[in-house]
Amino acid sequence: MAKGKRRDSEGQYITLPYAQLKSEAWRSLSGAAVKVWLELHTRFNGSNNGSVRLSMNEAVSALGISKGTAQRAFIELEEKGFIALHNPGNWYHRKAHEWRLTTKRMQTRSGAQLATNDWRHWQKKTKDGQPEYPSPPPMGPPRNPRPASGSTREPVEAVSSRRLGTQVGH
């Protein structure tokens, strides 16, 4: 067998670079998102990036996950930069979304477009929605918190128990 050639029995394969496997974006993916990502790559034939199709129903039946889980997996992959929506599908015409795999190059009319690897720019968010290492707070004197109720000069008075209405004597 000639050097550099593989046997036909081996078939296609997916390369997973260490930079991707060790990235924070990859390690934060859910199991369902990894399964959907792998299924999308099985539909990539080397020249169809940007038109890789996988519908929600196909993902559900092929991967054994629920519709909600599949939908969350697609959203997660898109938010973390592993896939990008290239052409939206149409439910009424029974056409699935066409996805672009950001880890693969894409052939366009003007030539080959290199892989964007958008997952490299993803940052983990905290509860407040900011990156894990935000910029330092502005410098200045600390402020005392405002009192919870009332003010320091005027105490809060209780509402009187007097009947409301006209003050007409009987």
Steps between C-alpha positions, in 0.01 A plus 500: 500500500633845410616728776237753614203303364241342723292193442140545390384281789607769748249752365474861608614631834481818709812668629480651847796730564628522857446877497129438445473214749674699773309822433259634757225509236533128419523392864187695586288327231222269614502136389207561266683791336806280436275233346333755271841644403626151410183425300542825305857399417384162367290693248797712388650350183796734453335750269153571642590727792235769527232256382536224760142406583370343820139556599369487854304181426804333343709585806229363730471167319873454421631593845221383730443839663184704552401797283569745781845352560579514128389862479712596802799317347474696172473828694796407721719408202413824325558718809838339570615540140518140374230545235340797326164520324571555131150468349191480719261218424129518440264274692214545251716398204658216704851639462755465784742772610832502317793523739861610461757311706743761632778241529502429124582716200216602272503515122347820364473649151802717565710208626560311820420677826714383792347350813394779737529294822261735680515277810843649580337835586234361734525605866323354798242732650424553867156543658500869410566423134853642506818309417664308781782755531335841460693826493581650842238725658550876472711651777347743745388532859260228616142609551284413794188304410167678519279413795244227430195711585439860593782745545735586782336840554132410483390178666227297337163549672235233529178540307226623733210272573249784466205436266528657162221712356328825596556654841132573560389470862183305575 
